[in-house]
Coordinates of C-alpha atoms in Angstrom, one line a residue:
X7 CA -63.5 -195.7 -41.3
X8 CA -60.3 -194.2 -42.6
X9 CA -60.5 -191.2 -44.9
X10 CA -56.9 -190.1 -45.0
X11 CA -56.5 -190.3 -48.8
X12 CA -59.2 -187.9 -49.7
X13 CA -58.7 -185.6 -46.8
X14 CA -55.0 -185.3 -47.5
X15 CA -55.9 -184.1 -51.0
X16 CA -58.4 -181.7 -49.4
X17 CA -55.9 -180.1 -47.1
X18 CA -53.3 -179.9 -49.9
X19 CA -55.6 -177.6 -51.8
X20 CA -56.8 -175.7 -48.8
X21 CA -53.3 -174.0 -48.5
X22 CA -54.4 -170.6 -49.2
X23 CA -55.9 -167.8 -47.1
X24 CA -59.5 -167.8 -48.3
X25 CA -60.8 -169.1 -45.0
X26 CA -60.9 -165.8 -43.1
X27 CA -64.3 -165.8 -41.4
X28 CA -67.9 -165.8 -42.4
X29 CA -69.7 -163.4 -44.7
X30 CA -71.6 -160.9 -42.6
X31 CA -73.4 -159.0 -45.4
X32 CA -75.7 -161.8 -46.5
X33 CA -78.9 -162.5 -44.6
X34 CA -79.7 -166.2 -43.8
X35 CA -83.1 -166.0 -45.5
X36 CA -81.3 -165.3 -48.9
X37 CA -79.0 -168.3 -48.6
X38 CA -80.1 -171.8 -50.0
X39 CA -80.6 -174.6 -47.6
X40 CA -79.9 -177.4 -50.1
X41 CA -76.9 -177.0 -52.3
X42 CA -75.6 -178.8 -55.3
X43 CA -72.0 -178.4 -56.4
X44 CA -72.7 -175.8 -59.1
X45 CA -74.5 -173.6 -56.6
X46 CA -71.6 -173.9 -54.2
X47 CA -69.1 -172.8 -56.9
X48 CA -71.3 -169.9 -58.1
X49 CA -71.9 -168.7 -54.6
X50 CA -68.2 -168.8 -53.6
X51 CA -67.2 -166.9 -56.7
X52 CA -69.6 -164.1 -55.8
X53 CA -69.2 -164.0 -52.1
X54 CA -65.7 -165.3 -51.2
X55 CA -63.9 -162.5 -49.2
X56 CA -60.5 -163.3 -50.8
X57 CA -62.0 -163.0 -54.3
X58 CA -63.7 -159.7 -53.3
X59 CA -60.4 -158.4 -52.0
X60 CA -58.6 -159.4 -55.2
X61 CA -61.3 -157.7 -57.4
X62 CA -60.8 -154.5 -55.4
X63 CA -57.0 -154.9 -56.0
X64 CA -57.9 -155.0 -59.7
X65 CA -59.9 -151.8 -59.4
X66 CA -57.0 -150.2 -57.7
X67 CA -54.7 -151.2 -60.5
X68 CA -57.1 -149.7 -63.0
X69 CA -57.0 -146.4 -61.1
X70 CA -53.2 -146.5 -61.3
X71 CA -53.5 -147.0 -65.1
X72 CA -55.8 -144.0 -65.4
X73 CA -53.3 -141.9 -63.4
X74 CA -50.4 -142.9 -65.6
X75 CA -52.4 -141.9 -68.7
X76 CA -53.2 -138.5 -67.1
X77 CA -49.5 -137.9 -66.7
X78 CA -49.3 -137.2 -70.4
X79 CA -51.6 -134.2 -70.0
X80 CA -50.7 -130.7 -68.6
X81 CA -51.6 -129.8 -65.1
X82 CA -53.2 -126.6 -63.9
X83 CA -53.1 -124.9 -60.5
X84 CA -54.4 -121.7 -59.1
X85 CA -53.0 -119.5 -56.4
X86 CA -54.4 -116.5 -54.4
X87 CA -52.9 -114.5 -51.6
X88 CA -54.2 -111.6 -49.6
X89 CA -52.2 -109.7 -46.9
X90 CA -53.0 -107.0 -44.4
X91 CA -50.4 -104.9 -42.6
X92 CA -51.0 -102.5 -39.7
X93 CA -48.6 -99.7 -38.9
X94 CA -48.3 -96.2 -37.2
X95 CA -48.0 -93.0 -39.4
X96 CA -46.0 -90.9 -36.9
X97 CA -43.8 -91.3 -34.0
X98 CA -46.2 -90.5 -31.2
X99 CA -48.6 -93.2 -32.4
X100 CA -51.6 -90.9 -32.8
X101 CA -52.6 -92.2 -36.2
X102 CA -52.9 -95.9 -37.3
X103 CA -53.1 -97.2 -40.9
X104 CA -53.7 -100.6 -42.6
X105 CA -51.9 -101.5 -45.8
X106 CA -53.3 -104.4 -47.8
X107 CA -52.4 -106.2 -51.1
X108 CA -53.3 -109.2 -53.1
X109 CA -51.9 -111.5 -55.8
X110 CA -53.7 -114.1 -58.0
X111 CA -52.5 -116.4 -60.7
X112 CA -52.7 -119.6 -62.7
X113 CA -49.8 -121.9 -63.5
X114 CA -49.5 -124.9 -65.7
X115 CA -46.7 -127.4 -66.6
X116 CA -46.6 -130.1 -69.3
X117 CA -44.0 -132.8 -69.5
X118 CA -43.3 -133.1 -73.2
X119 CA -40.5 -135.7 -72.9
X120 CA -39.2 -137.8 -70.1
X121 CA -37.0 -140.3 -71.8
X122 CA -40.0 -142.5 -72.7
X123 CA -40.8 -143.0 -69.0
X124 CA -44.5 -141.9 -69.3
X125 CA -45.5 -144.1 -72.2
X126 CA -43.6 -147.1 -70.7
X127 CA -45.4 -146.5 -67.4
X128 CA -48.8 -146.7 -69.2
X129 CA -47.9 -150.0 -70.8
X130 CA -46.7 -151.4 -67.4
X131 CA -49.9 -150.3 -65.6
X132 CA -52.0 -151.9 -68.3
X133 CA -50.1 -155.2 -67.8
X134 CA -50.6 -154.8 -64.0
X135 CA -54.4 -154.7 -64.6
X136 CA -54.2 -157.9 -66.7
X137 CA -52.0 -159.5 -64.0
X138 CA -54.6 -158.7 -61.3
X139 CA -57.3 -160.2 -63.4
X140 CA -55.3 -163.4 -63.8
X141 CA -54.7 -163.5 -60.0
X142 CA -58.5 -163.5 -59.5
X143 CA -58.9 -166.4 -62.0
X144 CA -56.1 -168.4 -60.4
X145 CA -57.7 -168.0 -57.0
X146 CA -61.1 -169.0 -58.4
X147 CA -59.4 -172.2 -59.6
X148 CA -58.0 -172.9 -56.2
X149 CA -61.4 -172.3 -54.5
X150 CA -63.1 -174.5 -57.1
X151 CA -60.8 -177.4 -56.4
X152 CA -61.1 -176.9 -52.6
X153 CA -64.9 -176.8 -52.7
X154 CA -65.1 -179.8 -55.0
X155 CA -63.0 -181.8 -52.5
X156 CA -65.0 -180.7 -49.5
X157 CA -68.3 -181.5 -51.4
X158 CA -67.0 -185.0 -52.3
X159 CA -65.8 -185.6 -48.7
X160 CA -69.4 -184.9 -47.5
X161 CA -70.8 -187.3 -50.1
X162 CA -68.3 -190.0 -48.9
X163 CA -69.4 -189.4 -45.3
X164 CA -73.1 -189.7 -46.3
X165 CA -72.4 -193.0 -48.0
X166 CA -70.4 -194.2 -45.0
X167 CA -73.3 -193.3 -42.7
X168 CA -75.8 -195.3 -44.8
X169 CA -73.4 -198.3 -45.0
X170 CA -72.7 -198.2 -41.2
X171 CA -76.5 -197.9 -40.5
X172 CA -77.0 -201.1 -42.5
X173 CA -74.2 -202.8 -40.5
X174 CA -75.9 -201.8 -37.3
X175 CA -79.2 -203.2 -38.5
X176 CA -77.5 -206.4 -39.6
X177 CA -75.6 -206.8 -36.4
X178 CA -78.8 -206.2 -34.4
X179 CA -80.5 -209.0 -36.3
X180 CA -77.5 -211.3 -36.0
X181 CA -77.4 -210.7 -32.2
X182 CA -81.0 -211.5 -32.0
X183 CA -80.5 -214.8 -33.9
X184 CA -77.5 -215.7 -31.7
X185 CA -79.5 -215.0 -28.5
X186 CA -82.2 -217.3 -29.8
X187 CA -79.7 -220.0 -30.6
X188 CA -78.3 -219.6 -27.1
X189 CA -81.7 -219.9 -25.6
X190 CA -82.3 -223.2 -27.4
X191 CA -78.8 -224.4 -26.5
X192 CA -77.1 -224.4 -29.9
X193 CA -74.9 -221.4 -29.3
X194 CA -72.5 -220.5 -26.5
X195 CA -72.6 -217.5 -24.3
X196 CA -69.3 -216.2 -25.7
X197 CA -70.9 -216.1 -29.1
X198 CA -73.6 -213.8 -27.8
X199 CA -71.0 -211.6 -26.2
X200 CA -69.0 -211.4 -29.5
X201 CA -72.1 -210.3 -31.4
X202 CA -72.8 -207.7 -28.7
X203 CA -69.2 -206.4 -29.1
X204 CA -69.8 -206.4 -32.9
X205 CA -72.9 -204.3 -32.5
X206 CA -71.1 -201.8 -30.1
X207 CA -68.3 -201.5 -32.7
X208 CA -70.8 -200.8 -35.5
X209 CA -72.5 -198.1 -33.4
X210 CA -69.1 -196.5 -32.8
X211 CA -68.2 -196.5 -36.5
X212 CA -71.6 -195.0 -37.3
X213 CA -71.1 -192.2 -34.8
X214 CA -67.6 -191.6 -36.2
X215 CA -69.0 -191.3 -39.8
X216 CA -71.7 -188.9 -38.5
X217 CA -69.1 -186.7 -36.8
X218 CA -66.9 -186.8 -40.0
X219 CA -69.9 -185.4 -42.0
X220 CA -70.4 -182.6 -39.5
X221 CA -66.7 -181.7 -39.6
X222 CA -66.6 -181.7 -43.4
X223 CA -69.7 -179.6 -43.6
X224 CA -67.9 -177.0 -41.4
X225 CA -65.1 -177.1 -43.9
X226 CA -67.4 -176.4 -46.8
X227 CA -69.2 -173.8 -44.8
X228 CA -65.9 -172.0 -44.2
X229 CA -65.0 -172.2 -47.9
X230 CA -68.4 -170.7 -48.8
X231 CA -68.2 -168.3 -45.8
X232 CA -71.7 -168.9 -44.7
X233 CA -73.0 -167.5 -41.4
X234 CA -72.2 -169.8 -38.5
X235 CA -75.8 -170.2 -37.6
X236 CA -76.9 -171.3 -41.1
X237 CA -77.8 -175.0 -41.4
X238 CA -77.4 -176.5 -44.8
X239 CA -77.1 -179.8 -46.6
X240 CA -75.9 -180.9 -50.1
X241 CA -77.5 -182.9 -52.9
X242 CA -76.3 -186.4 -53.6
X243 CA -76.0 -187.0 -57.3
X244 CA -77.1 -190.3 -58.9
X245 CA -73.5 -191.3 -59.5
X246 CA -70.1 -189.7 -59.0
X247 CA -68.1 -192.3 -61.0
X248 CA -66.7 -190.8 -64.1
X249 CA -67.0 -193.0 -67.2
X250 CA -64.8 -190.8 -69.3
X251 CA -61.3 -191.9 -70.4
X252 CA -58.3 -190.2 -69.0
X253 CA -56.8 -187.7 -71.5
X254 CA -53.2 -188.1 -72.5
X255 CA -50.7 -186.4 -70.2
X256 CA -49.0 -184.5 -73.0
X257 CA -52.4 -183.0 -74.2
X258 CA -53.2 -181.8 -70.7
X259 CA -49.8 -180.4 -70.0
X260 CA -49.7 -178.5 -73.3
X261 CA -53.1 -177.0 -72.7
X262 CA -52.3 -176.1 -69.1
X263 CA -48.9 -174.4 -70.0
X264 CA -50.7 -172.3 -72.6
X265 CA -53.9 -171.4 -70.9
X266 CA -53.7 -171.6 -67.1
X267 CA -53.9 -168.2 -65.4
X268 CA -50.8 -168.8 -63.2
X269 CA -48.7 -169.2 -66.4
X270 CA -50.3 -166.1 -68.0
X271 CA -49.6 -164.1 -64.8
X272 CA -46.0 -165.2 -64.7
X273 CA -45.5 -164.3 -68.4
X274 CA -46.9 -160.8 -67.6
X275 CA -44.5 -160.6 -64.7
X276 CA -41.6 -161.0 -67.2
X277 CA -43.0 -158.3 -69.4
X278 CA -43.6 -156.0 -66.5
X279 CA -40.0 -156.5 -65.3
X280 CA -38.7 -155.7 -68.8
X281 CA -40.6 -152.4 -68.7
X282 CA -39.1 -151.6 -65.3
X283 CA -35.7 -151.8 -67.0
X284 CA -36.8 -149.4 -69.7
X285 CA -38.2 -147.0 -67.1
X286 CA -34.9 -147.2 -65.1
X287 CA -32.9 -146.4 -68.3
X288 CA -35.0 -143.4 -69.0
X289 CA -33.4 -141.8 -66.0
X290 CA -30.2 -141.2 -68.1
X291 CA -32.2 -139.2 -70.7
X292 CA -33.2 -135.5 -70.5
X293 CA -36.6 -134.2 -69.5
X294 CA -38.4 -131.4 -71.4
X295 CA -41.1 -129.5 -69.7
X296 CA -43.4 -126.7 -71.0
X297 CA -44.4 -124.2 -68.4
X298 CA -46.9 -121.3 -68.5
X299 CA -48.5 -119.0 -66.1
X300 CA -50.7 -115.9 -65.8
X301 CA -51.2 -113.6 -62.8
X302 CA -52.0 -110.2 -61.4
X303 CA -51.7 -108.3 -58.1
X304 CA -52.8 -105.0 -56.5
X305 CA -52.1 -102.9 -53.4
X306 CA -53.9 -100.1 -51.7
X307 CA -52.1 -97.4 -53.6
X308 CA -54.1 -94.1 -53.5
X309 CA -53.0 -93.2 -57.0
X310 CA -54.4 -96.4 -58.6
X311 CA -57.6 -98.3 -57.8
X312 CA -57.6 -102.0 -57.6
X313 CA -59.1 -102.6 -61.1
X314 CA -56.5 -100.5 -62.8
X315 CA -53.7 -102.3 -60.9
X316 CA -55.1 -105.6 -62.0
X317 CA -54.8 -104.4 -65.6
X318 CA -51.3 -102.9 -65.2
X319 CA -49.9 -105.8 -63.2
X320 CA -51.4 -108.6 -65.3
X321 CA -48.6 -110.8 -66.7
X322 CA -48.2 -113.9 -68.8
X323 CA -45.2 -116.1 -69.0
X324 CA -44.2 -119.3 -70.8
X325 CA -41.1 -121.3 -71.4
X326 CA -39.4 -124.6 -71.9
X327 CA -37.2 -126.3 -69.3
X328 CA -34.7 -128.9 -70.3
X329 CA -33.3 -131.0 -67.5
X330 CA -30.2 -133.1 -68.3
X331 CA -28.9 -135.6 -65.7
X332 CA -25.2 -135.4 -65.5
X333 CA -24.2 -136.8 -62.2
X334 CA -26.9 -138.5 -60.0
X335 CA -24.9 -140.1 -57.2
X336 CA -25.2 -143.5 -59.0
X337 CA -29.0 -143.5 -58.6
X338 CA -29.7 -144.2 -62.2
X339 CA -27.1 -146.9 -62.4
X340 CA -28.4 -148.6 -59.3
X341 CA -32.0 -148.4 -60.5
X342 CA -31.0 -150.1 -63.8
X343 CA -29.0 -152.8 -62.1
X344 CA -31.9 -153.6 -59.7
X345 CA -34.4 -153.6 -62.5
X346 CA -32.3 -156.1 -64.5
X347 CA -32.0 -158.3 -61.4
X348 CA -35.8 -158.2 -61.0
X349 CA -36.1 -159.2 -64.7
X350 CA -33.9 -162.2 -64.2
X351 CA -36.0 -163.1 -61.1
X352 CA -39.2 -162.9 -63.2
X353 CA -37.7 -165.2 -65.8
X354 CA -36.9 -167.7 -63.1
X355 CA -40.4 -167.3 -61.6
X356 CA -41.9 -168.2 -65.0
X357 CA -39.7 -171.2 -65.4
X358 CA -40.5 -172.4 -61.9
X359 CA -44.3 -171.9 -62.5
X360 CA -44.1 -173.9 -65.7
X361 CA -42.1 -176.7 -63.9
X362 CA -44.4 -176.8 -61.0
X363 CA -47.5 -176.9 -63.2
X364 CA -46.0 -179.7 -65.4
X365 CA -45.2 -181.7 -62.3
X366 CA -48.7 -181.0 -60.8
X367 CA -50.5 -182.2 -63.9
X368 CA -48.3 -185.3 -64.0
X369 CA -49.1 -186.1 -60.4
X370 CA -52.8 -185.6 -61.2
X371 CA -52.5 -187.9 -64.2
X372 CA -50.8 -190.6 -62.1
X373 CA -53.3 -190.2 -59.3
X374 CA -56.2 -190.4 -61.8
X375 CA -54.8 -193.6 -63.4
X376 CA -54.1 -195.2 -60.0
X377 CA -57.5 -194.3 -58.6
X378 CA -59.3 -195.8 -61.5
X379 CA -57.2 -199.0 -61.2
X380 CA -57.9 -199.1 -57.5
X381 CA -61.6 -198.7 -58.1
X382 CA -61.7 -201.6 -60.5
X383 CA -59.9 -203.8 -58.0
X384 CA -62.1 -202.6 -55.1
X385 CA -65.2 -203.5 -57.1
X386 CA -63.9 -207.0 -57.8
X387 CA -62.9 -207.4 -54.2
X388 CA -66.3 -206.3 -52.9
X389 CA -68.1 -208.5 -55.3
X390 CA -66.5 -211.7 -54.1
X391 CA -66.4 -210.8 -50.4
X392 CA -70.1 -209.9 -50.5
X393 CA -70.9 -213.3 -51.9
X394 CA -68.8 -215.1 -49.2
X395 CA -70.3 -213.0 -46.5
X396 CA -73.8 -213.7 -47.8
X397 CA -73.2 -217.4 -47.5
X398 CA -71.7 -217.0 -44.0
X399 CA -74.8 -215.0 -43.0
X400 CA -77.1 -217.8 -44.3
X401 CA -75.2 -220.4 -42.3
X402 CA -75.6 -218.2 -39.2
X403 CA -79.4 -218.1 -39.8
X404 CA -79.7 -221.9 -39.9
X405 CA -77.3 -222.4 -37.0
X406 CA -74.6 -224.0 -39.0
X407 CA -71.6 -221.7 -38.6
X408 CA -68.1 -221.4 -37.2
X409 CA -67.9 -218.2 -35.2
X410 CA -64.2 -217.6 -36.1
X411 CA -64.8 -218.2 -39.8
X412 CA -67.9 -215.9 -39.7
X413 CA -66.0 -213.0 -38.2
X414 CA -63.2 -213.5 -40.6
X415 CA -65.6 -213.3 -43.6
X416 CA -67.5 -210.3 -42.0
X417 CA -64.3 -208.4 -41.5
X418 CA -63.2 -209.0 -45.1
X419 CA -66.6 -207.8 -46.3
X420 CA -66.4 -204.7 -44.1
X421 CA -62.9 -203.9 -45.3
X422 CA -63.9 -204.5 -48.9
X423 CA -66.9 -202.1 -48.6
X424 CA -64.7 -199.4 -47.0
X425 CA -62.1 -199.8 -49.7
X426 CA -64.8 -199.5 -52.4
X427 CA -66.4 -196.4 -51.0
X428 CA -63.0 -194.8 -50.5
X429 CA -61.8 -195.8 -54.0
X430 CA -65.0 -194.6 -55.6
X431 CA -64.7 -191.0 -54.3
X432 CA -60.9 -190.9 -54.7
X433 CA -61.4 -191.9 -58.4
X434 CA -64.2 -189.3 -58.8
X435 CA -62.1 -186.5 -57.3
X436 CA -58.9 -187.4 -59.1
X437 CA -60.6 -187.6 -62.5
X438 CA -62.2 -184.2 -62.1
X439 CA -59.0 -182.5 -60.8
X440 CA -57.1 -183.9 -63.8
X441 CA -59.7 -182.9 -66.3
X442 CA -59.8 -179.4 -64.7
X443 CA -56.3 -178.8 -65.9
X444 CA -57.6 -179.4 -69.4
X445 CA -60.2 -176.6 -68.9
X446 CA -63.1 -179.0 -68.3
X447 CA -65.6 -177.5 -65.8
X448 CA -66.1 -179.5 -62.7
X449 CA -69.5 -181.2 -62.6
X450 CA -71.0 -184.1 -60.7

């Protein structure tokens, strides 16, 4: 049976790079065999490699923030040197001597003012940490939708398998009845051949549905990044049809534009770019640095021992250094201009993110509405075609049937059942995706 609608949605949300292999650090014995949707989502949030990588990126951003804060503090460095010199005391080289000396010191510098660059950098690094966290949340949302679609695809496959198994049983019984009628002379040989062809087609559809389930399980296994050798199955809920009304589009859009992590991240991008402009402008301002140092030295002078020299040669120094940029070969002007361009790009990125999200929620709204309408129509269609097919089947049992009419009614029933199963899972998926933009957790 065709599953293009739900699978097209699946591959739409699989357009990110989370499928990069299987987790190698989890033993098979610690992994569940039977999964429900909540278990799938929790497991993916903890073990997905892309999410782990993004969390490490967040930790790296935190280290950058700590380093920017440390730039407000003075530094301290130590130095030590020791030298030895060998030389001859007279011209004939009969006497050799070794001269040695040493120097030791501590130095410190403290940037008191840098045009506001240091404090601005701290603010920017703090925003970078927040941005990294929102990136994690945004990726979690993408993975949640992808897993939900894969999970529902498997449920659709399972229901298709059960339905096709029933068709095989029914076709087997109908073939037996027709063979009996042929034996007593009330059915033609071609009627038997037609039912044999029908049974073969039902077997083919059953195998196709079973293969689809295996393929969709592989997709879910990749999203969960389970070991390739791990066999698993999912729990089928009592129902997947959502009986909740579809929220108004304006309500969902307003919530999404205020709370979705991709919007928050884009807004942070604007603020980060504005701070880049401030940092670039600080290049025009002077820098004031406080420097200090202490040190001492000694040499193998026969008139003074080393300890006395350490005392005599001990020095302390301190001072302020003011650096004023006068001509920087257009470096500062270029940095400011590029920072302003980046700020404009960030504004455009925010507007594009808002537009994209608004259109995405509108598409989800339309899809949810259409899916519910299609489900209602599919239920009605199945109801009437099931009754007509039931009557045709009874006529077959008593030998009063027209083979052309029977096949026509059977095909209509099969098509109605396929449309119903597809519409049911499309409606379930569309309703949950749309509600997800309103902050509603996905549940089955």
